[in-house]
Coordinates of C-alpha atoms and ligand atoms in Angstrom, one line a residue:
M1 CA -62.8 62.7 89.5
S2 CA -63.3 63.3 85.9
N3 CA -60.5 63.0 83.4
S4 CA -61.4 65.8 81.7
I5 CA -58.8 68.7 81.7
E6 CA -61.3 71.2 82.2
T7 CA -62.7 69.8 85.5
I8 CA -59.2 68.6 86.6
A9 CA -58.3 72.3 86.3
L10 CA -61.1 73.6 88.8
H11 CA -61.2 70.5 91.3
A12 CA -57.8 68.9 91.7
G13 CA -55.5 69.6 94.3
Y14 CA -57.1 71.5 96.7
N15 CA -60.6 69.6 98.5
P16 CA -61.6 72.0 101.6
G17 CA -63.3 70.5 104.4
N18 CA -66.5 71.9 106.1
G19 CA -66.2 75.7 106.8
E20 CA -62.8 76.2 105.1
P21 CA -61.8 78.7 102.5
R22 CA -63.2 77.6 98.9
Q23 CA -60.2 78.9 97.4
V24 CA -56.6 78.0 98.3
P25 CA -55.3 80.1 101.0
I26 CA -51.9 81.5 100.7
W27 CA -49.7 80.1 103.4
Q28 CA -47.6 83.1 103.9
S29 CA -45.1 81.6 106.5
T30 CA -41.6 80.6 106.5
T31 CA -42.0 78.2 109.2
W32 CA -44.2 75.9 111.1
K33 CA -44.6 75.1 115.0
Y34 CA -44.1 71.7 116.6
S35 CA -44.8 70.6 120.3
T36 CA -41.4 68.4 120.8
S37 CA -38.0 68.0 119.6
E38 CA -38.8 64.8 118.3
D39 CA -41.8 65.5 116.2
M40 CA -39.3 68.2 114.4
G41 CA -36.4 65.6 114.3
K42 CA -38.5 63.1 112.5
L43 CA -39.4 65.6 109.6
F44 CA -35.5 66.3 109.1
D45 CA -35.0 62.6 108.7
L46 CA -37.8 62.5 106.0
E47 CA -39.4 59.9 108.5
A48 CA -42.6 61.9 108.9
A49 CA -44.5 63.9 106.3
G50 CA -45.1 67.7 107.5
Y51 CA -43.9 71.5 106.9
F52 CA -41.1 73.0 108.7
Y53 CA -39.7 75.5 106.6
T54 CA -40.7 77.1 103.0
R55 CA -37.6 76.7 101.3
L56 CA -38.4 73.0 101.5
Q57 CA -42.3 72.7 101.4
N58 CA -45.1 74.7 101.7
P59 CA -48.9 74.0 101.6
T60 CA -49.9 76.5 98.8
N61 CA -47.1 75.4 96.5
D62 CA -48.1 71.7 97.3
F63 CA -51.6 72.2 96.3
V64 CA -50.8 74.2 93.2
A65 CA -48.3 71.3 92.3
S66 CA -50.5 68.5 92.7
K67 CA -53.3 70.3 90.6
L68 CA -50.7 70.6 87.8
C69 CA -49.7 67.0 88.8
A70 CA -53.1 65.9 88.2
M71 CA -53.5 68.0 85.0
E72 CA -50.5 66.3 83.3
G73 CA -51.2 62.8 84.7
G74 CA -48.3 62.6 86.5
A75 CA -47.4 61.0 90.2
A76 CA -45.7 63.7 91.9
A77 CA -44.7 67.2 91.3
M78 CA -42.8 70.6 92.7
L79 CA -43.1 74.2 92.0
T80 CA -39.9 76.2 91.4
S81 CA -38.7 79.8 91.1
S82 CA -38.9 80.0 87.6
G83 CA -38.9 77.9 84.3
Q84 CA -34.9 78.1 84.1
A85 CA -34.9 76.5 87.7
A86 CA -37.3 73.8 86.8
N87 CA -35.0 72.6 84.0
F88 CA -31.9 72.9 86.0
F89 CA -33.4 71.0 88.8
A90 CA -35.0 68.6 86.1
V91 CA -31.4 67.5 84.6
F92 CA -29.0 68.2 87.6
N93 CA -31.1 65.5 89.8
I94 CA -30.0 62.9 87.6
C95 CA -26.8 64.0 86.0
E96 CA -23.6 65.3 87.9
A97 CA -19.9 65.9 86.8
G98 CA -18.6 63.5 84.2
D99 CA -22.3 62.7 82.7
H100 CA -23.6 63.5 79.5
F101 CA -27.1 64.5 78.0
I102 CA -28.9 65.1 74.9
A103 CA -31.0 68.1 74.3
C104 CA -33.0 69.1 71.1
A105 CA -31.3 71.9 69.6
N106 CA -34.2 73.6 68.8
I107 CA -35.3 75.1 72.5
Y108 CA -35.6 78.2 74.4
G109 CA -32.3 80.4 74.3
G110 CA -32.0 80.4 78.0
T111 CA -32.3 76.6 78.2
Y112 CA -29.9 76.3 75.3
N113 CA -27.7 78.4 77.2
L114 CA -27.9 76.9 80.7
F115 CA -27.0 73.4 79.0
G116 CA -24.5 74.4 76.6
V117 CA -22.6 76.7 78.6
T118 CA -23.3 76.7 82.4
F119 CA -23.6 73.0 82.6
K120 CA -20.4 72.4 80.9
K121 CA -18.7 74.7 83.8
M122 CA -20.2 72.2 86.0
G123 CA -18.6 69.2 84.3
I124 CA -21.7 67.9 82.4
E125 CA -21.9 67.8 78.8
C126 CA -24.6 68.3 76.6
T127 CA -25.1 67.5 73.0
F128 CA -27.7 69.3 70.9
V129 CA -29.3 67.0 68.3
D130 CA -31.6 68.0 65.4
Q131 CA -35.2 66.7 66.5
K132 CA -36.1 66.0 62.8
L133 CA -33.3 63.3 62.4
P134 CA -34.4 59.6 62.2
I135 CA -34.1 57.7 65.3
E136 CA -31.0 55.6 63.7
E137 CA -29.3 58.7 63.5
L138 CA -30.1 60.1 66.9
Q139 CA -29.0 56.8 68.4
K140 CA -25.3 57.6 67.3
Y141 CA -25.1 60.4 69.8
I142 CA -25.9 57.9 72.9
K143 CA -23.0 57.4 74.9
P144 CA -22.2 55.1 77.9
N145 CA -22.6 58.0 80.5
T146 CA -25.8 59.8 78.7
K147 CA -28.3 59.9 81.4
C148 CA -31.4 61.5 79.6
I149 CA -32.8 63.3 76.8
F150 CA -34.5 66.7 76.8
G151 CA -36.8 68.4 74.3
E152 CA -39.9 70.8 73.9
T153 CA -43.2 69.6 73.0
V154 CA -43.8 72.7 71.0
T155 CA -40.5 74.7 70.7
N156 CA -39.9 78.3 71.3
P157 CA -39.6 80.2 69.0
T158 CA -40.0 78.2 66.3
V159 CA -43.2 76.1 66.9
D160 CA -41.7 72.5 66.0
V161 CA -43.6 70.0 67.5
L162 CA -41.7 66.9 68.8
D163 CA -42.0 63.6 68.1
I164 CA -42.8 62.4 71.2
E165 CA -42.9 58.6 70.9
K166 CA -39.8 58.6 68.7
F167 CA -37.8 60.2 71.5
A168 CA -39.5 58.0 74.3
K169 CA -38.4 54.9 72.3
L170 CA -34.8 56.2 71.8
A171 CA -34.5 57.3 75.8
H172 CA -36.0 53.9 76.9
D173 CA -34.2 51.8 74.4
N174 CA -31.0 53.3 76.0
G175 CA -32.5 52.7 79.7
I176 CA -32.7 56.6 80.4
P177 CA -35.7 58.8 80.8
L178 CA -37.3 61.7 78.5
I179 CA -37.7 64.9 79.9
M180 CA -40.0 67.4 77.9
D181 CA -40.6 70.8 78.7
N182 CA -44.3 71.4 78.1
T183 CA -44.5 75.3 78.4
F184 CA -45.9 76.2 74.9
A185 CA -48.6 73.1 74.6
T186 CA -49.8 73.6 78.3
P187 CA -51.5 70.2 79.8
V188 CA -54.6 71.4 77.8
N189 CA -53.2 70.6 74.5
C190 CA -50.8 67.9 75.1
R191 CA -50.0 65.7 78.1
P192 CA -46.2 64.2 77.1
I193 CA -46.7 61.4 79.7
E194 CA -49.4 59.8 77.7
F195 CA -46.9 59.6 74.8
G196 CA -44.2 58.1 76.9
C197 CA -42.3 60.9 78.2
D198 CA -41.3 60.5 81.9
I199 CA -40.5 64.0 83.5
V200 CA -42.3 67.2 82.4
T201 CA -41.3 70.6 83.1
H202 CA -43.0 74.2 83.0
S203 CA -42.2 77.5 82.9
T204 CA -45.6 78.5 84.6
T205 CA -44.4 82.2 83.6
K206 CA -46.1 81.8 80.3
Y207 CA -49.8 80.4 79.5
I208 CA -50.1 78.9 82.9
D209 CA -49.8 82.3 84.7
G210 CA -51.4 84.2 81.5
H211 CA -51.3 87.6 82.7
A212 CA -47.6 88.3 83.1
S213 CA -47.7 88.5 86.7
S214 CA -45.7 86.0 88.1
V215 CA -42.4 84.2 87.0
G216 CA -42.4 80.1 88.3
G217 CA -41.7 77.2 87.2
A218 CA -42.6 73.2 87.9
I219 CA -41.5 69.8 87.8
I220 CA -43.8 66.6 87.4
D221 CA -42.7 63.1 87.5
S222 CA -44.7 60.3 85.6
G223 CA -43.3 57.8 88.3
N224 CA -43.1 55.5 85.4
F225 CA -39.2 55.4 84.9
D226 CA -37.9 52.3 86.7
W227 CA -34.6 53.8 88.5
M228 CA -33.8 50.5 90.2
A229 CA -33.6 48.7 86.7
H230 CA -30.7 51.0 85.6
K231 CA -29.1 51.3 89.3
E232 CA -25.5 51.9 87.8
K233 CA -26.5 54.9 85.8
F234 CA -28.6 56.5 88.5
P235 CA -26.6 56.2 91.8
G236 CA -28.2 59.4 93.3
L237 CA -31.5 57.8 93.2
C238 CA -30.2 53.8 93.7
T239 CA -27.5 54.3 96.5
P240 CA -27.8 55.7 99.9
D241 CA -27.9 59.5 100.4
D242 CA -25.3 60.4 103.0
S243 CA -26.6 63.8 103.6
Y244 CA -30.2 62.0 104.3
H245 CA -29.0 59.5 106.8
G246 CA -28.5 56.9 104.3
I247 CA -32.0 56.8 102.8
T248 CA -32.1 55.5 98.9
Y249 CA -34.7 57.4 97.5
A250 CA -36.0 54.9 94.7
E251 CA -36.5 52.1 97.3
K252 CA -38.1 54.4 99.9
F253 CA -40.4 56.9 97.8
G254 CA -41.3 54.9 94.7
K255 CA -43.0 56.7 92.3
A256 CA -42.2 60.0 94.1
A257 CA -38.5 59.6 94.3
Y258 CA -37.5 61.7 91.8
I259 CA -39.3 64.5 93.1
T260 CA -38.6 63.8 96.8
K261 CA -34.7 63.8 96.2
A262 CA -35.2 67.0 93.9
T263 CA -36.9 68.9 97.0
A264 CA -34.7 67.2 99.8
Q265 CA -31.4 67.8 98.0
L266 CA -31.6 70.3 95.2
M267 CA -34.3 72.8 96.8
R268 CA -32.6 72.5 100.1
D269 CA -29.1 73.1 98.9
F270 CA -30.0 75.7 95.9
G271 CA -33.2 77.3 97.5
C272 CA -34.9 77.8 93.9
I273 CA -38.5 77.9 95.8
Q274 CA -41.7 79.7 94.5
S275 CA -43.1 82.2 96.6
P276 CA -46.5 81.0 98.0
Q277 CA -48.0 84.4 96.7
N278 CA -46.8 83.6 93.2
A279 CA -48.2 79.9 93.5
Y280 CA -51.7 81.6 94.2
Y281 CA -51.3 83.4 90.8
I282 CA -50.6 80.3 89.1
Q283 CA -53.6 78.4 90.9
L284 CA -55.8 81.2 89.4
G285 CA -54.5 80.8 86.0
L286 CA -54.7 77.2 86.1
E287 CA -58.4 77.6 86.7
S288 CA -58.9 79.2 83.2
L289 CA -56.1 77.7 81.4
S290 CA -58.3 75.7 79.0
V291 CA -60.6 78.3 77.9
R292 CA -57.6 80.6 77.2
M293 CA -55.8 78.0 75.2
A294 CA -58.8 77.4 73.2
R295 CA -59.2 81.2 72.3
H296 CA -55.4 81.7 71.8
C297 CA -55.4 78.7 69.2
E298 CA -58.5 80.1 67.4
N299 CA -56.9 83.5 67.4
A300 CA -53.3 82.4 65.9
Q301 CA -55.1 80.2 63.5
K302 CA -56.6 83.6 61.9
V303 CA -53.6 85.5 62.1
A304 CA -51.8 82.9 60.5
E305 CA -54.1 82.4 57.7
F306 CA -54.1 86.1 57.3
L307 CA -50.2 86.3 56.9
A308 CA -50.0 83.1 54.7
N309 CA -52.3 85.3 52.1
D310 CA -50.4 88.6 52.4
D311 CA -47.6 88.9 49.9
R312 CA -45.6 91.4 51.7
I313 CA -44.8 88.4 54.3
A314 CA -42.0 86.2 53.1
W315 CA -43.0 83.0 55.2
V316 CA -44.9 81.8 58.0
K317 CA -44.8 79.1 60.4
Y318 CA -47.8 77.9 62.5
P319 CA -48.6 74.3 63.1
G320 CA -52.3 74.8 62.3
L321 CA -51.8 75.6 58.9
E322 CA -52.2 72.7 56.5
S323 CA -49.1 73.5 54.4
D324 CA -47.0 73.5 57.6
S325 CA -44.2 71.0 58.4
E326 CA -45.4 70.4 61.4
Y327 CA -49.0 70.0 60.8
E328 CA -49.1 66.1 61.1
L329 CA -47.1 65.7 64.1
A330 CA -49.5 68.8 65.5
K331 CA -52.5 66.6 64.7
K332 CA -51.1 63.7 66.4
Y333 CA -49.9 65.2 69.6
C334 CA -51.8 68.3 69.8
P335 CA -55.3 67.6 68.5
K336 CA -57.0 70.6 70.0
G337 CA -54.2 73.0 68.7
T338 CA -50.9 73.8 69.9
C339 CA -50.7 77.3 70.9
G340 CA -50.9 80.9 70.2
V341 CA -47.4 81.2 69.3
L342 CA -46.5 81.9 65.7
C343 CA -43.3 83.0 63.5
F344 CA -43.0 84.8 60.2
G345 CA -40.6 86.8 58.2
V346 CA -41.6 90.2 56.5
K347 CA -40.0 90.5 52.9
G348 CA -37.3 93.0 53.1
G349 CA -35.5 90.7 55.9
R350 CA -33.9 92.1 58.7
E351 CA -34.4 95.5 58.1
A352 CA -38.2 95.6 57.2
S353 CA -38.9 93.4 60.2
I354 CA -37.5 95.8 62.6
K355 CA -39.4 98.6 60.7
F356 CA -42.7 96.7 60.9
M357 CA -42.4 95.7 64.6
D358 CA -41.8 99.5 65.6
S359 CA -44.9 100.4 63.6
L360 CA -47.3 98.2 65.4
E361 CA -49.6 99.9 67.8
F362 CA -50.9 97.6 70.4
A363 CA -49.0 94.4 69.7
T364 CA -46.3 95.0 71.8
I365 CA -42.5 94.5 71.8
A366 CA -41.7 92.4 75.0
T367 CA -39.3 89.6 76.4
H368 CA -42.4 87.8 77.0
V369 CA -44.4 85.1 75.3
A370 CA -47.7 83.2 75.8
D371 CA -49.5 85.8 77.5
C372 CA -53.1 87.3 77.1
K373 CA -52.0 90.4 75.3
T374 CA -50.3 90.3 72.0
L375 CA -46.7 90.4 72.2
L376 CA -43.8 90.2 69.7
L377 CA -40.2 89.7 69.6
H378 CA -37.1 89.4 67.2
P379 CA -35.1 86.8 68.9
A380 CA -31.8 87.5 66.7
S381 CA -31.7 91.0 68.4
H382 CA -33.6 90.0 71.6
T383 CA -33.5 86.5 73.3
H384 CA -31.0 85.0 71.4
R385 CA -28.5 87.6 70.8
Q386 CA -25.9 85.7 72.6
L387 CA -26.2 82.8 70.1
S388 CA -23.6 83.0 67.0
D389 CA -25.2 82.9 63.5
E390 CA -24.1 79.2 63.1
Q391 CA -25.8 78.6 66.5
L392 CA -29.0 80.7 65.4
E393 CA -28.9 78.3 62.2
E394 CA -28.7 75.3 64.5
A395 CA -31.6 76.3 66.6
G396 CA -33.5 77.0 63.3
I397 CA -33.9 80.8 63.8
S398 CA -33.4 82.8 60.7
P399 CA -32.4 86.9 61.1
D400 CA -35.8 88.0 60.0
L401 CA -37.6 85.6 62.3
I402 CA -40.6 87.5 64.2
R403 CA -42.0 85.6 67.3
F404 CA -45.6 86.4 67.3
S405 CA -47.5 85.6 70.3
V406 CA -51.1 86.0 69.7
G407 CA -53.2 87.3 72.8
L408 CA -56.8 87.2 73.7
E409 CA -57.9 90.5 72.0
D410 CA -60.7 90.3 69.0
P411 CA -58.8 88.6 66.3
D412 CA -59.9 91.4 63.8
D413 CA -58.1 93.8 66.0
I414 CA -54.8 91.9 65.8
I415 CA -55.2 91.5 62.0
N416 CA -55.7 95.2 61.6
D417 CA -53.0 96.3 63.6
L418 CA -50.5 93.8 61.5
K419 CA -52.2 95.4 58.4
Q420 CA -51.7 98.9 59.2
A421 CA -47.5 98.1 60.2
L422 CA -47.4 96.3 56.7
D423 CA -48.6 99.2 54.9
K424 CA -45.9 101.4 56.5
I425 CA -43.2 99.5 55.1
S426 CA -44.9 98.9 51.9
Ligands
PLP1 C1 -39.7 81.0 79.1 C2 -39.2 79.9 79.0 C3 -38.3 79.0 80.0 C4 -37.9 79.7 81.0 O1 -39.0 80.1 82.1 P1 -38.5 81.3 82.9 O2 -39.9 81.1 83.9 O3 -38.5 82.4 82.3 O4 -37.2 81.1 83.6 C5 -38.0 77.6 79.8 N1 -38.6 76.9 78.8 C6 -39.6 77.8 77.8 C7 -40.2 76.7 76.8 C8 -39.8 79.1 77.9 O5 -40.6 79.6 76.9

C-alpha cells in the first residue's frame, strides 16, 4: 500500500473480494447468528474474534476505524458515538479514582469541562497547564499518580499548535503516554504518532465528516507505548481482568491491548457506540478529506490575509500568517497547513463583535466548526459560556474572540461577506 495519505484515504480498511460491493456496506444489524453455543462462548471469552452484538463491534465501524487507523499510522482503532466519548474513553481507559493526569488548558470547552468537572466527580484529578511553558516547568506538575498527558494538535478555538515532541518527551521521561486530539489538523495535515504521540483521538463530527451530518468520534492507538514496562502505573492493562476471565490485556493483545480493553470494558459498560449508518458517512468524508483540507487551508489563508490588512480588525490569529505566534510550530508539525479555522477580534470589543456577526449574510452563526460551509461562533457567549472570566483567560480566550471556520465557498465571496458586515459597524 502507498504511504500517501490521499491513496490510503481511498483504499485502506476495506478490500472487497470478487463480486462484492465496492463501497463499504452498512451492516445495519444489532446481532449475529452462530451455529453452536460453543462458537458463541468463545467470542465472549475473547478467545475467538467475531461479531456478536453491535454495542461491542460492527463490521462497518471496524472497516472505517481501520481506514482511520491507517491514515494516522496507528496499530489499532475504534469508533465512538462522539468526540466527547472518544476523549472520555481515551483517558478513562488508563485512569481510575485516585489517579491524576495533565491536560493543556487550551482545549475544546467540552473537553475542559469533562476533565475539570466530571472527572473530578469520579475521583480523577486533572491539572490544566500552559502548553507554552518550557519542559522543566511542565515537569513540576507531574506527580507519582499522573497517568497521562492530553493536548490538541491545533487547539479549538485559539488555533495554537502543540509542540508534540516536547510533550512526547515529557510523557515518556515520566513513563506515561501522550494522548492527542487531532480533530482540527486531521491526519491529512498532521500525524502526531510520527512525532512521538501514543494515542490519537478525533471528533469525526468536524472535518472528517465535513458536511455537518453525523456526530462521531474515534481513538487510534499507535501501539508504541510499552505498558508492561510501567506495570505498576497501569494495573488495568497489566494485571488480570476479572470481568474477562483473568485476561491480561497487555500480555494477550500486544499492540492492540489498549483498544481491546477500551472495547471490551468501556464500550461494553458505557455503550457509546457509533451507529453503522454514521460510520458510513464518516467513510465518505474520509475519501475526500485530503482535497477538502487543502482547500480549507487555501481559503483560510486568504481570509486571514484580508483580515490582517483591514484596520477595523483588532487582531487576527492564524498559524499561516508569518507574523503569527504559531507560524514556526505550524511549519514543523503541519507543513501542508493547519486547518480552516481562524480567530479574530473586531475593534470596538464585545459589542462590535456581536453586531458584526449578526450582519453576516451567508457565514452562519452555528455551534459547529470545521465544516464545508463557513461558520462562526463567539465562544464567550456560546461554547465557553460556562467558564468564568478567569478560566476563559486561562484557556487563552478573550471576550471579543470570534472563531471563524472558513468553508469551501469561493474565497472572494467569503471575503465580500466579511467586508459588508464590517461596513455595517464602521
Ligand atoms: C467538537 C470537538 C470535540 C467534541 O466532539 P463531539 O463530536 O462534539 O462530541 C472534541 N475535541 C475537539 C477538538 C472538538 O473540536
